Coordinates of C-alpha atoms (C1' of nucleotides) in Angstrom, one line a residue:
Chain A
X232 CA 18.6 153.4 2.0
X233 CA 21.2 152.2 0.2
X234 CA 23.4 153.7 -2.6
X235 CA 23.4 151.5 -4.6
X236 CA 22.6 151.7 -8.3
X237 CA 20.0 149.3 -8.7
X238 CA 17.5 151.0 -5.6
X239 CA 18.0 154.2 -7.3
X240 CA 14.2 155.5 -7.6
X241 CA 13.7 155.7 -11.3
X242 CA 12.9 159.5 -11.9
X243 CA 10.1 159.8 -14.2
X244 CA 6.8 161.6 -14.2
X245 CA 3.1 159.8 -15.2
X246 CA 2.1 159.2 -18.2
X247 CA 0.6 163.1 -19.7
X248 CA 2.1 164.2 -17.3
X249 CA 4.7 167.0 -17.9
X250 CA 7.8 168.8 -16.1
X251 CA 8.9 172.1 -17.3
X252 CA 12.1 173.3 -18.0
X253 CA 12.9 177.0 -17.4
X254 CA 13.1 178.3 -21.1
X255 CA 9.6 176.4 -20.9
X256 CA 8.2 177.8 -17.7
X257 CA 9.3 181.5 -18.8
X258 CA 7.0 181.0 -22.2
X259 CA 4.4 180.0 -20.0
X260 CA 4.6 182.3 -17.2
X261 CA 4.6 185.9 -20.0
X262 CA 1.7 184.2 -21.6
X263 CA -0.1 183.8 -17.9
X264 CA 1.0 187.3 -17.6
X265 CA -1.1 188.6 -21.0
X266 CA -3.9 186.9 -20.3
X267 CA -4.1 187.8 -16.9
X268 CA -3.7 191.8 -17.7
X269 CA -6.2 191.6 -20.7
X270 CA -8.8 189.7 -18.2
X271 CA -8.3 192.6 -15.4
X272 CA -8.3 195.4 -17.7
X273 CA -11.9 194.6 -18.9
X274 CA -12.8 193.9 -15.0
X275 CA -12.5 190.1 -14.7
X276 CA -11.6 189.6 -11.2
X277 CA -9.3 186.3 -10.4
X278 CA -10.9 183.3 -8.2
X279 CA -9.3 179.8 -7.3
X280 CA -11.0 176.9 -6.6
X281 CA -9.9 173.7 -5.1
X282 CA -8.4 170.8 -7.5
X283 CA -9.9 168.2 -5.4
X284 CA -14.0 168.3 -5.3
X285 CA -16.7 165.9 -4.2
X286 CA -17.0 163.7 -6.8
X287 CA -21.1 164.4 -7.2
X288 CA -20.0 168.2 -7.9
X289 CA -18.2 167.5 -11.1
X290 CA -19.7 164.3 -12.3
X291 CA -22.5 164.2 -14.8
X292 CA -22.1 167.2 -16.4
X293 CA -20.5 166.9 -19.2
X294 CA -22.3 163.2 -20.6
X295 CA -20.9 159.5 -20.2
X296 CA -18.0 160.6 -22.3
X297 CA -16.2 162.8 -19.8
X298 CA -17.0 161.2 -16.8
X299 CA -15.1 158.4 -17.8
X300 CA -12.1 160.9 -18.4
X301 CA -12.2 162.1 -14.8
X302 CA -9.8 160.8 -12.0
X303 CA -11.6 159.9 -9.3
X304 CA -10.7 157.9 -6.4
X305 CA -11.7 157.3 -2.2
X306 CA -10.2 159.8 0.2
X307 CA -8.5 158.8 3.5
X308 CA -11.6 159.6 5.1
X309 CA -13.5 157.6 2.6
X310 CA -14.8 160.5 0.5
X311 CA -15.6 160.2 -3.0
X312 CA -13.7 162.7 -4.6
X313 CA -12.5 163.9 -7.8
X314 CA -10.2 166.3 -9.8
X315 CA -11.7 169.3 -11.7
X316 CA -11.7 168.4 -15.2
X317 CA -12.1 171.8 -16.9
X318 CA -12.8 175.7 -14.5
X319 CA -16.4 175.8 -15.7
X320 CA -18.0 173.1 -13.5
X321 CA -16.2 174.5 -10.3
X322 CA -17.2 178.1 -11.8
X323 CA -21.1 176.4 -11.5
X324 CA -20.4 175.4 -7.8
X325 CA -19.2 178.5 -6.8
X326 CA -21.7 180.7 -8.4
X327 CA -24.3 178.7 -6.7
X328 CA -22.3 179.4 -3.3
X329 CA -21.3 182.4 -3.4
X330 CA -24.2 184.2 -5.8
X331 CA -25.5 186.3 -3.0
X332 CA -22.6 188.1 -1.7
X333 CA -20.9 188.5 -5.2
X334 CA -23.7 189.8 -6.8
X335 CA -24.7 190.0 -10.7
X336 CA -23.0 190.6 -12.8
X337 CA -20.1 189.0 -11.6
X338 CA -16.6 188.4 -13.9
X339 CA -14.3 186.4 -13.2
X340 CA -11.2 184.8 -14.4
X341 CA -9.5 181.8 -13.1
X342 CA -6.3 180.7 -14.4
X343 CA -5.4 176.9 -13.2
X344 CA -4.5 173.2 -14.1
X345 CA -6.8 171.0 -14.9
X346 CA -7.1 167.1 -15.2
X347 CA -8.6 164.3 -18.0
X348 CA -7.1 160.5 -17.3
X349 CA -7.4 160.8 -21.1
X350 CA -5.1 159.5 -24.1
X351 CA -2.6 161.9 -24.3
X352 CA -1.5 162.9 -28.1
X353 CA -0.1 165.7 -29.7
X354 CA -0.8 168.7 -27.7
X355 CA -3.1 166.8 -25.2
X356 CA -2.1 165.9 -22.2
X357 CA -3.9 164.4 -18.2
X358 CA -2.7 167.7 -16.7
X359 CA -3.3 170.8 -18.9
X360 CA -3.7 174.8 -17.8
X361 CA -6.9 176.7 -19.1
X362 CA -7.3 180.5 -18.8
X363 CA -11.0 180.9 -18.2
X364 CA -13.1 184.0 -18.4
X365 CA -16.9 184.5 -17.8
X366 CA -19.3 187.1 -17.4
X367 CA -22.5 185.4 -15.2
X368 CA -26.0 186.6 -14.3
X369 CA -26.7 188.6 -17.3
X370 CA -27.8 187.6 -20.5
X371 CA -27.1 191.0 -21.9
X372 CA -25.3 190.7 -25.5
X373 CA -23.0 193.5 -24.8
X374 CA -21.4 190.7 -22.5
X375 CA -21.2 188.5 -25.4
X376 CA -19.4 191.4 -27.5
X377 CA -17.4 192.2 -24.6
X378 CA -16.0 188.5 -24.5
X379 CA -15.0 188.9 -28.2
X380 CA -13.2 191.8 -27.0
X381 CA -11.3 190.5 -25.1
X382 CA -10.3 187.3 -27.4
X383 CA -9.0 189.8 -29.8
X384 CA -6.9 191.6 -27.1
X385 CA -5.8 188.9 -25.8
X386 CA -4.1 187.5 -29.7
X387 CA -3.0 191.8 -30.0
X388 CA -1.0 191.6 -27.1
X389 CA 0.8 187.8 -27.3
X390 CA 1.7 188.9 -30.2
X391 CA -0.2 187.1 -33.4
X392 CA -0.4 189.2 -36.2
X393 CA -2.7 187.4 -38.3
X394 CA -5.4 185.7 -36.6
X395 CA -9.7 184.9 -37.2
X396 CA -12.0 185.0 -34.3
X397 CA -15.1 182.7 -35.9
X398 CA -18.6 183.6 -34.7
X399 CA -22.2 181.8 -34.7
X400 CA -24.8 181.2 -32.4
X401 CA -26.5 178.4 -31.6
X402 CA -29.8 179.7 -32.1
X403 CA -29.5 179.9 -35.5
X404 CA -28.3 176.8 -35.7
X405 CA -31.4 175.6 -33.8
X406 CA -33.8 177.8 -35.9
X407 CA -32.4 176.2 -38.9
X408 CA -32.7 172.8 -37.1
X409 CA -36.0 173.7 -36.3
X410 CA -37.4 174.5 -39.3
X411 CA -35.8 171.3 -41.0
X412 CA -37.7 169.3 -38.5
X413 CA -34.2 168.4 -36.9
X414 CA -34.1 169.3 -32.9
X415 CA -34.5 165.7 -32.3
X416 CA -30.9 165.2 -33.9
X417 CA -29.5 168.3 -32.9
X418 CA -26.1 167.1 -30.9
X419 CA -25.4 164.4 -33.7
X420 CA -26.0 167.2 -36.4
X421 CA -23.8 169.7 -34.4
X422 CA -21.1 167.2 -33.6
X423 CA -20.5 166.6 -37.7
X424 CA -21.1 169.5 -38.9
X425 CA -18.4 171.2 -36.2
X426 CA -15.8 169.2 -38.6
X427 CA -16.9 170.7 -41.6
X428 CA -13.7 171.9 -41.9
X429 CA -11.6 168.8 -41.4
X430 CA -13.1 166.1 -43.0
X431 CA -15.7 167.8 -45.9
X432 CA -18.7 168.3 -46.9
X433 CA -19.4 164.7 -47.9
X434 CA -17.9 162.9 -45.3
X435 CA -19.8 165.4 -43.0
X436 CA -23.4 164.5 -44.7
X437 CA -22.5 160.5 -44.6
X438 CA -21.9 160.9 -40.8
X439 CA -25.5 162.5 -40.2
X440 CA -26.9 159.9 -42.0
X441 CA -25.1 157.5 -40.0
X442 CA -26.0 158.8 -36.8
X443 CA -29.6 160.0 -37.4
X444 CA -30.7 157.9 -39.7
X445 CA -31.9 161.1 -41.7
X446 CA -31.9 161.3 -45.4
X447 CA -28.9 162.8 -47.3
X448 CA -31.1 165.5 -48.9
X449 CA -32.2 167.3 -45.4
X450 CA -28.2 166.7 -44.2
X451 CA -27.4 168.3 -47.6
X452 CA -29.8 171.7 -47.0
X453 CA -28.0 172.2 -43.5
X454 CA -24.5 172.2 -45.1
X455 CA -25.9 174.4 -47.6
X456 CA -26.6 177.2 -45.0
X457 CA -23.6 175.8 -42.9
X458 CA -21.8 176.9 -45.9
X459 CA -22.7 180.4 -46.7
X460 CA -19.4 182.3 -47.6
X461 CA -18.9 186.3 -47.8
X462 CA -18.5 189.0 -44.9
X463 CA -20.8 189.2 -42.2
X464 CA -23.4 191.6 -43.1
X465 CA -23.6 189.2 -47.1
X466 CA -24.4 186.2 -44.6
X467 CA -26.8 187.6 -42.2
X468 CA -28.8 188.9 -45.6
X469 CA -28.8 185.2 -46.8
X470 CA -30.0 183.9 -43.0
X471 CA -32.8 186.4 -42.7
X472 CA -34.4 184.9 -45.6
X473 CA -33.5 181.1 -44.7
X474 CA -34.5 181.9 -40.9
X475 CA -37.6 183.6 -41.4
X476 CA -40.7 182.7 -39.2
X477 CA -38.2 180.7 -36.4
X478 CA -38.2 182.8 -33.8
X479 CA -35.4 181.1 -32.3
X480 CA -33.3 182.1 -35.4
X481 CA -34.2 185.6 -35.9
X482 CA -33.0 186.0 -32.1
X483 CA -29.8 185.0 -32.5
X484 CA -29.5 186.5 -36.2
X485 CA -30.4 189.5 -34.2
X486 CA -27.5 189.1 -31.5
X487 CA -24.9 188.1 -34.2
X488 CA -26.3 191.9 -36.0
X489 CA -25.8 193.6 -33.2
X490 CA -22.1 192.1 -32.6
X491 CA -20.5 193.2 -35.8
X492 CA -22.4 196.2 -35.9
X493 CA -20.0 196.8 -32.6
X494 CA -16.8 195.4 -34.1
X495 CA -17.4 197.9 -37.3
X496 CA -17.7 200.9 -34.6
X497 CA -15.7 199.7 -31.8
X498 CA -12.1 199.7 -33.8
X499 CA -12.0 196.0 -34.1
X500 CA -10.4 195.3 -37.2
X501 CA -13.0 193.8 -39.8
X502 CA -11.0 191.2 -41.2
X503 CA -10.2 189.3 -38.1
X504 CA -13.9 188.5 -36.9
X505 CA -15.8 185.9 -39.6
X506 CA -18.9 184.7 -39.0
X507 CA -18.6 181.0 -39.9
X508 CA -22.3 179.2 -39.6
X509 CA -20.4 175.6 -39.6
X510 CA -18.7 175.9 -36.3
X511 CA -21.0 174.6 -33.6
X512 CA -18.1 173.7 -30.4
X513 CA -18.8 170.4 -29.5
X514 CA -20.1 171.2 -25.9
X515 CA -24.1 170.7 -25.3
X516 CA -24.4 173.3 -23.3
X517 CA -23.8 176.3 -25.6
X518 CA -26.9 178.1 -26.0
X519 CA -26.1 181.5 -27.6
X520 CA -23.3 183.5 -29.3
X521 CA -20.3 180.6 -29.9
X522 CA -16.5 181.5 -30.7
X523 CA -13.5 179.7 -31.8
X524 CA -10.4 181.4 -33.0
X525 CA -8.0 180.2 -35.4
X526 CA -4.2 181.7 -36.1
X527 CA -3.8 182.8 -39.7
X528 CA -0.1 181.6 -40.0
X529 CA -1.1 178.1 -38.3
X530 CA -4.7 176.9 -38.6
X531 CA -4.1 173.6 -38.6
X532 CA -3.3 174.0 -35.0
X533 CA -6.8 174.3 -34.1
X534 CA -8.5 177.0 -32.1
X535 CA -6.7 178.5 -29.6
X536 CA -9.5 180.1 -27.9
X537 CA -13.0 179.0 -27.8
X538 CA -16.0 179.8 -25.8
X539 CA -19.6 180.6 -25.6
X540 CA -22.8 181.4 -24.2
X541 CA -24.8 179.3 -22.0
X542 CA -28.0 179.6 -20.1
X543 CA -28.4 178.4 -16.9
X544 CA -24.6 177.2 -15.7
X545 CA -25.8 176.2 -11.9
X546 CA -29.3 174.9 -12.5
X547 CA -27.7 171.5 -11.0
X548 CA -26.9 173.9 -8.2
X549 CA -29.4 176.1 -7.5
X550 CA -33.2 176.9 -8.5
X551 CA -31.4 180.9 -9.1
X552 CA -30.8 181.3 -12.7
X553 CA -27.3 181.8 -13.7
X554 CA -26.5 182.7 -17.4
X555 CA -23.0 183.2 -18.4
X556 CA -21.0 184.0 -21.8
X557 CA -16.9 183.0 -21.4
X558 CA -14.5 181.7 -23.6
X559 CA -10.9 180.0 -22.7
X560 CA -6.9 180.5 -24.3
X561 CA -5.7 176.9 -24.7
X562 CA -2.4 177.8 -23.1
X563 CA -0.5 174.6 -24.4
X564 CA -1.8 174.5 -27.7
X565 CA -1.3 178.3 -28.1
X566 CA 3.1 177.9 -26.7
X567 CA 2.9 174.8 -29.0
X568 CA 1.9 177.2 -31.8
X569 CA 4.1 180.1 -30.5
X570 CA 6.7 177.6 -30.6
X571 CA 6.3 176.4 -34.3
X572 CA 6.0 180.0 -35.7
X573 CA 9.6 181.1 -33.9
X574 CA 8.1 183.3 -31.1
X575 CA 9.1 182.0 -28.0
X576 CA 12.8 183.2 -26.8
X577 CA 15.6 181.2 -25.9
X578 CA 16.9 183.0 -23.0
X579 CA 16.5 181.1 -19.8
X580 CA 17.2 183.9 -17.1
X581 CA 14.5 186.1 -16.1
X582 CA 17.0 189.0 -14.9
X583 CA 18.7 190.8 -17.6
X584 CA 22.1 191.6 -16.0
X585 CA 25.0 189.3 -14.6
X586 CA 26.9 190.6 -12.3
X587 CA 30.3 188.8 -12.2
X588 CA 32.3 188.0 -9.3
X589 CA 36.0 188.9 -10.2
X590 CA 37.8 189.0 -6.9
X591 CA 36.1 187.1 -4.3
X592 CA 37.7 189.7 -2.1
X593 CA 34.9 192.2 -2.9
X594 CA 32.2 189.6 -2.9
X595 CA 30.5 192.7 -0.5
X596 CA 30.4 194.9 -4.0
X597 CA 29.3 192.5 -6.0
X598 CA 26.4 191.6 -3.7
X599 CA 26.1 195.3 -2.8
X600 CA 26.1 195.8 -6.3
X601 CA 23.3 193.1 -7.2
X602 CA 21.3 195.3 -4.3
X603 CA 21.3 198.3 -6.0
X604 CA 20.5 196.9 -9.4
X605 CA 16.9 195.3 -8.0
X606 CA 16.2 198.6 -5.8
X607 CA 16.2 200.5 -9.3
X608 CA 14.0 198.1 -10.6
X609 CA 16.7 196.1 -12.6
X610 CA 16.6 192.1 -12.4
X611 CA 20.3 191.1 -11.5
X612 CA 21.7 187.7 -10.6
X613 CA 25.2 187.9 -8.4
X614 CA 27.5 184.6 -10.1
X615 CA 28.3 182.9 -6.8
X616 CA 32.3 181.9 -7.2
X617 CA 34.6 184.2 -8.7
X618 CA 35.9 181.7 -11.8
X619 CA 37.5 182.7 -14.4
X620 CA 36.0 185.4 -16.3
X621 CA 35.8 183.8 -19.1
X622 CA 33.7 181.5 -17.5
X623 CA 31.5 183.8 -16.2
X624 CA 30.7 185.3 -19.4
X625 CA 30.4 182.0 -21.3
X626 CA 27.4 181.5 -18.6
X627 CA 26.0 184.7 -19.0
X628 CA 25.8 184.1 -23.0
X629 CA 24.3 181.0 -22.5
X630 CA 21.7 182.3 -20.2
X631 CA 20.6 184.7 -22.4
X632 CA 21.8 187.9 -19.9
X633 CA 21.7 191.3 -22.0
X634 CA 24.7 192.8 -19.8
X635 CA 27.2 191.4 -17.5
X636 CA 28.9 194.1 -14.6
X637 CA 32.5 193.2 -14.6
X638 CA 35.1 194.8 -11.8
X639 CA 37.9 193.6 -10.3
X640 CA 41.4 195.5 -8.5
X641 CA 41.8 198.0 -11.4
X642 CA 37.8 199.2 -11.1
X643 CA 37.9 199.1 -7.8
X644 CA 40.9 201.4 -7.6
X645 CA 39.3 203.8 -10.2
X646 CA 36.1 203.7 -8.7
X647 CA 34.5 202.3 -12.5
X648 CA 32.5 199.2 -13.4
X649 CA 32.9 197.6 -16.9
X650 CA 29.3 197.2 -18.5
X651 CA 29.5 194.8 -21.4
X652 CA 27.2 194.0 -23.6
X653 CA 26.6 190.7 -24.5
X654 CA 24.4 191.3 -27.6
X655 CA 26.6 194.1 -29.1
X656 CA 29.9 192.8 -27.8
X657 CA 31.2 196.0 -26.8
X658 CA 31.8 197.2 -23.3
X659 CA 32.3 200.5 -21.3
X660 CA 34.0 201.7 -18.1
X661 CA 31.2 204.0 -16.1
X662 CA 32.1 205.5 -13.1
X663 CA 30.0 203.8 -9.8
X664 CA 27.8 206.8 -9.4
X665 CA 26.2 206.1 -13.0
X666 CA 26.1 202.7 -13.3
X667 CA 22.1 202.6 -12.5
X668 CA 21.2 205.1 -15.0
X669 CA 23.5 203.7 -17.5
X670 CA 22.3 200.2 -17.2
X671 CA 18.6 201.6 -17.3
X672 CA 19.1 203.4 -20.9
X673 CA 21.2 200.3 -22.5
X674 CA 18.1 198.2 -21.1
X675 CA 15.2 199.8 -22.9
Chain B
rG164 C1' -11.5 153.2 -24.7
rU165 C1' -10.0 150.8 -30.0
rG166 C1' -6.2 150.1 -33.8
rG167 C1' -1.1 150.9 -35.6
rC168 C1' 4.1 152.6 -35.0
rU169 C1' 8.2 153.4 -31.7
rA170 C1' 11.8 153.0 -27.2
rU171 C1' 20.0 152.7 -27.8
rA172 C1' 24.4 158.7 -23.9
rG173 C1' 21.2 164.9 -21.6
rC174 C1' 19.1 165.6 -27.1
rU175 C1' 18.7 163.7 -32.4
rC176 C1' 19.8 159.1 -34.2
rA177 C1' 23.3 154.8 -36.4
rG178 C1' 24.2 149.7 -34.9
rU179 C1' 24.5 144.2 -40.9
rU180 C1' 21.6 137.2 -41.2
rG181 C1' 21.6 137.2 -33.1
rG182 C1' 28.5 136.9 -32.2
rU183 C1' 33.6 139.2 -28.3
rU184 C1' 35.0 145.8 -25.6
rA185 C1' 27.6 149.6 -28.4
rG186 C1' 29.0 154.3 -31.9
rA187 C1' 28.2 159.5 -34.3
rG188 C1' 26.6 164.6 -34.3
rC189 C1' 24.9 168.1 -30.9
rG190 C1' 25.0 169.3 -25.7
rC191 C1' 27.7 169.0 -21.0
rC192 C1' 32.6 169.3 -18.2
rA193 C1' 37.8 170.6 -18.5
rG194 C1' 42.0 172.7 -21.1
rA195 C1' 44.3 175.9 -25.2
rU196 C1' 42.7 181.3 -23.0
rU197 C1' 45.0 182.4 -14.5
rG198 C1' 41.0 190.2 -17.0
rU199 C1' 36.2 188.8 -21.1
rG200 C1' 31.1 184.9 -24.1
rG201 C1' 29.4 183.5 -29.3
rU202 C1' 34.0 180.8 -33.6
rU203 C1' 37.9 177.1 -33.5
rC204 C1' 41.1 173.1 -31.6
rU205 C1' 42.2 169.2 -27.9
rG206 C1' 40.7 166.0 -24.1
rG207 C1' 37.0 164.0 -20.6
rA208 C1' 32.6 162.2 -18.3
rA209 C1' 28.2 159.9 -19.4
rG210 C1' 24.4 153.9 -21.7
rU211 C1' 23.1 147.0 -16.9
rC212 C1' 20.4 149.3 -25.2
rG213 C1' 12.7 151.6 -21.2
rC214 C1' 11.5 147.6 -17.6
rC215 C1' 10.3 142.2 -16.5
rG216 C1' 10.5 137.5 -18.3
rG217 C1' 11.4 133.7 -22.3
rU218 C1' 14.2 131.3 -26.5
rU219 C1' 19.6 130.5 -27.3
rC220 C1' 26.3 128.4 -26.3
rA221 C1' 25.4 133.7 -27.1
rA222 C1' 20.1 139.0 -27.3
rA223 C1' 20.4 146.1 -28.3
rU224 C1' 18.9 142.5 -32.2
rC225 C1' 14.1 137.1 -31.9
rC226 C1' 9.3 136.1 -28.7
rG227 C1' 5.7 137.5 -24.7
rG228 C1' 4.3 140.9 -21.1
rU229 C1' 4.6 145.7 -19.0
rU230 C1' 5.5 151.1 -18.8
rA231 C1' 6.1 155.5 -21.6
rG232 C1' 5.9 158.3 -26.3
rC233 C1' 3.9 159.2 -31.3
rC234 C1' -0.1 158.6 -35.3
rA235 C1' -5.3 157.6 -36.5
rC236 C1' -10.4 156.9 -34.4
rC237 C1' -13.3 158.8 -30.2
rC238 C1' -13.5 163.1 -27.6
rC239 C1' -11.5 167.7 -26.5
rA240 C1' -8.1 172.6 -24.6

RNA sequence: GUGGCUAUAGCUCAGUUGGUUAGAGCGCCAGAUUGUGGUUCUGGAAGUCGCCGGUUCAAAUCCGGUUAGCCACCCCA
C-alpha cells in the first residue's frame, strides 16, 4: 500500500448509518442503563438474538411495505438471509423455540440494533436501537397495566418531568367499526385516523374517503367518537353508550376500566395517563390495549414509547398460542428529544477524577494512586505524560473531570495530595491517609 | 420508493457577471504562563471547494452523472 494521498481510503460510514462520539455514546449508554433497571425491576429478564436470520423468518410479517425495507442478501453458503428489522419478529421465533423450557408467562426484554434499508430523515436512520419489553403467554390485563407501569417508570427515572402516556384499545376501535358496518376498512380507517393529530379532522375524513370509498357522513361519526375529550372515567361514560350491544367493544371498554381504575389506586399520577380514542399505532397486529407516549415539553417529537397488545405473536411459528402485551423506548428519538430540551451533559469522561502526573519520577504513585481510587469504588483516569500542569488541568476541564489529584516533590515530601476542584475552583492539601474518604464526600 | 433543497477547514458558514495565491468565527495545536483549567492575547497547522466527467483560454462558481445529508409524501422507532 502506498502512502500516498490520493489511495488514502476515504473514511466514511453508509448512508443512515451513524458513528458515535463519546459525549454521544455516554447519553446513550445512561439511557440503556434506565431502561434496563426499570425492565429488571418489574422482572423482565434480558435475551439476544442473532442480527442475521433466515430470510423466511422475518419476511412477510409485517405487509409488502416492510419487506421491501429489509436488507437482505445471499450468504457465502448461499443462504437467504436477512437482518432483523425490529426485536418483535425474532421475539416470535424464539418463543416458538424456546416456549417449552421458558414457560408462561415469560418477560423479557431485549435491548439491540436494528436494521430498515429505509430513507433516512430526521431522527430515522438504516441502523437504529430499540428497547423492547414483553410479557407472553398470558392474556391477563394486569400485564397490560403492568406494561403501563413500566412506561411511566421508565419517563420517572430518565428524567422527563412532564409527560402523557395515551391509551386505547383496539377493540373498541373494532366495536365501533363494527357497529358502523366498517371491519372491511378497518386498517385504512385506522391508518388515517392514527394522524388525527397531525393533519385534522378534515384532512383525516377526505383520506377515508379516498381510500375506502365510504361516504363522509359514516367517516364523520368515527372522528366523532375518535374525538371524545375529558378524563378517563367522562370518556368511558360516553363509550358505554356508543359501544353498547358490540361485544367486542364492551371488552375492551372493560380492560381500559379496569386500567385506570389501577392507575387511580396504584400511585400513578392521574394526569399523565389520557385515554385518547384517535390513536390507533399503525401496526396490524395490535389487538388489545395500545400505548403511545408523548413528552409534554416536546410533542412534536412524536411518541417516544409505543406499544401494545397482540394475540397470537408466533402463530407463523407454531400451532401453541402465544399472546403478548409490550411496548418499546425509541432510544434515538428520545436522546434527540433529551438533546433539544438541554438534558444531556457535556462531559465526555466517564470517571470523575484526574489524577495528574507531575513528576514522572513518581509515575509508581500516580498509578498507585489511580489503584486505590477504583478499589474504593471511585472512577479515576492516570494522565499518561507528566506535561505541564497547566496542561493537565486544561484537559481535565475539558473532559468534564469533577476533581483532579495533583502532587509533585513538595507533596511527596509532606506526605499530602492537592484535591482541586474543577467546578468550585478551589483546592486542598489532604494528607495520603484521607485522600479516599475525602474524595468520596466531595463526590456525592 | 416519489418530489424538492443542499454539499467550501474538525464544526457553522462567507466567497460578486466564471478570472491569478479560497476566507471568517468557533474548535484544535503551540506560546505568553517550565506548580494549576475556564477569561484574555499572540502564533500555527489544517481545504486537490463531496466524488467522476463535460463546457471553457480559465470552474468552488455553468452542465450531466454519482454519493451523502436535509425537507415533504409513503411508512415508521
Amino acid at each position: 500500500m502506498s502512502s500516498s494521498k490520493s489511495q488514502k481510503i476515504k473514511p466514511q460510514t453508509l448512508r443512515g448509518f451513524r458513528d458515535f462520539l463519546p459525549d454521544q455514546m455516554m447519553a446513550r449508554e445512561h439511557l440503556i442503563d434506565i431502561a434496563r433497571s426499570v425492565y429488571r425491576s418489574y422482572g423482565f429478564a434480558p435475551i439476544d438474538t442473532p442480527a442475521l436470520e433466515y430470510a423466511e423468518v422475518l419476511l412477510g410479517k409485517g405487509g409488502e411495505e416492510s419487506d421491501k425495507q429489509v436488507f437482505r442478501f445471499t450468504d457465502q453458503g448461499d443462504r437467504d438471509v436477512a437482518m432483523r428489522f425490529d426485536l418483535t419478529v425474532p421475539l416470535a421465533r424464539f418463543a416458538a423455540q424456546y416456549v417449552q423450557e421458558l414457560g408462561v408467562p415469560f418477560r423479557r426484554y431485549h435491548i439491540a440494533p436494528v436494521w430498515r434499508g429505509e430513507r433516512p430523515a430526521r431522527g430515522r436512520f438504516r441502523e437504529f436501537m430499540q428497547c423492547d419489553f414483553d410479557t407472553i403467554g398470558t392474556t391477563s390485563n394486569s400485564a397490560d397495566i403492568e406494561t403501563l407501569f413500566v412506561i411511566n417508570d421508565l419517563l420517572e427515572k430518565i428524567g422527563i418531568e412532564r409527560f402523557t402516556i395515551r391509551v386505547n384499545n383496539r377493540r373498541v376501535l373494532n366495536g365501533l367499526l363494527e357497529k358502523h358496518d366498517l371491519l372491511p376498512h378497518t386498517v385504512s380507517i385506522l391508518r388515517a385516523l392514527d394522524k388525527l393529530d397531525k393533519i385534522g379532522r378534515e384532512a383525516v375524513i377526505a383520506e377515508m374517503v379516498e381510500r375506502t370509498g365510504i361516504d363522509p357522513q359514516r367517516a364523520g361519526r368515527v372522528l366523532d367518537m375518535a374525538e371524545l375529550k375529558g378524563t378517563p372515567e367522562e370518556v368511558l361514560a360516553v363509550l358505554d353508550g356508543m359501544l353498547a350491544g358490540s361485544q367486542t367493544g364492551e371488552l375492551g371498554l372493560a380492560n381500559l376500566r379496569e386500567l385506570f381504575s389501577a392507575v387511580n389506586s396504584c400511585g400513578i399520577p392521574k394526569e399523565r395517563i389520557s385515554l385518547d380514542v384517535a390513536i390507533a399505532r399503525g401496526l396490524d397486529y395490535y389487538t388489545g390495549t395500545i400505548y403511545e407516549t408523548l413528552l409534554g415539553d416536546l410533542p412534536e417529537i412524536g411518541s417516544v414509547c409505543s406499544g401494545g397488545r397482540y394475540d397470537n405473536l408466533a402463530e407463523l411459528f407454531t400451532s401453541q398460542q402465544l399472546p403478548g402485551v409490550g411496548a418499546s423506548l425509541g432510544l434515538d428519538r428520545m436522546l434527540a428529544a433529551m438533546e433539544e430540551l438541554g438534558m444531556t451533559q457535556k462531559a465526555t469522561t466517564p470517571a470523575p477524577v484526574l489524577v495528574t502526573m507531575f513528576d514522572a519520577s513518581h509515575i509508581n504513585e500516580y498509578l498507585a494512586m489511580g489503584r486505590a481510587l477504583r478499589k474504593s469504588g471511585i472512577g479515576a483516569e492516570v494522565y499518561p505524560e507528566a506535561k505541564g500542569i497547566g496542561k493537565q488541568m486544561k484537559y481535565a476541564d475539558k473532559k468534564g473531570f469533577r476533581l483532579a489529584l495533583i502532587a509533585g516533590a513538595d507533596e511527596f515530601s509532606q506526605g499530602v495530595w492537592q484535591i482541586r476542584n474543577l467546578k468550585e475552583g478551589n483546592q486542598l492539601a489532604v494528607p495520603a491517609s484521607e485522600i479516599i474518604p475525602q474524595i468520596q464526600s466531595l463526590l456525592k
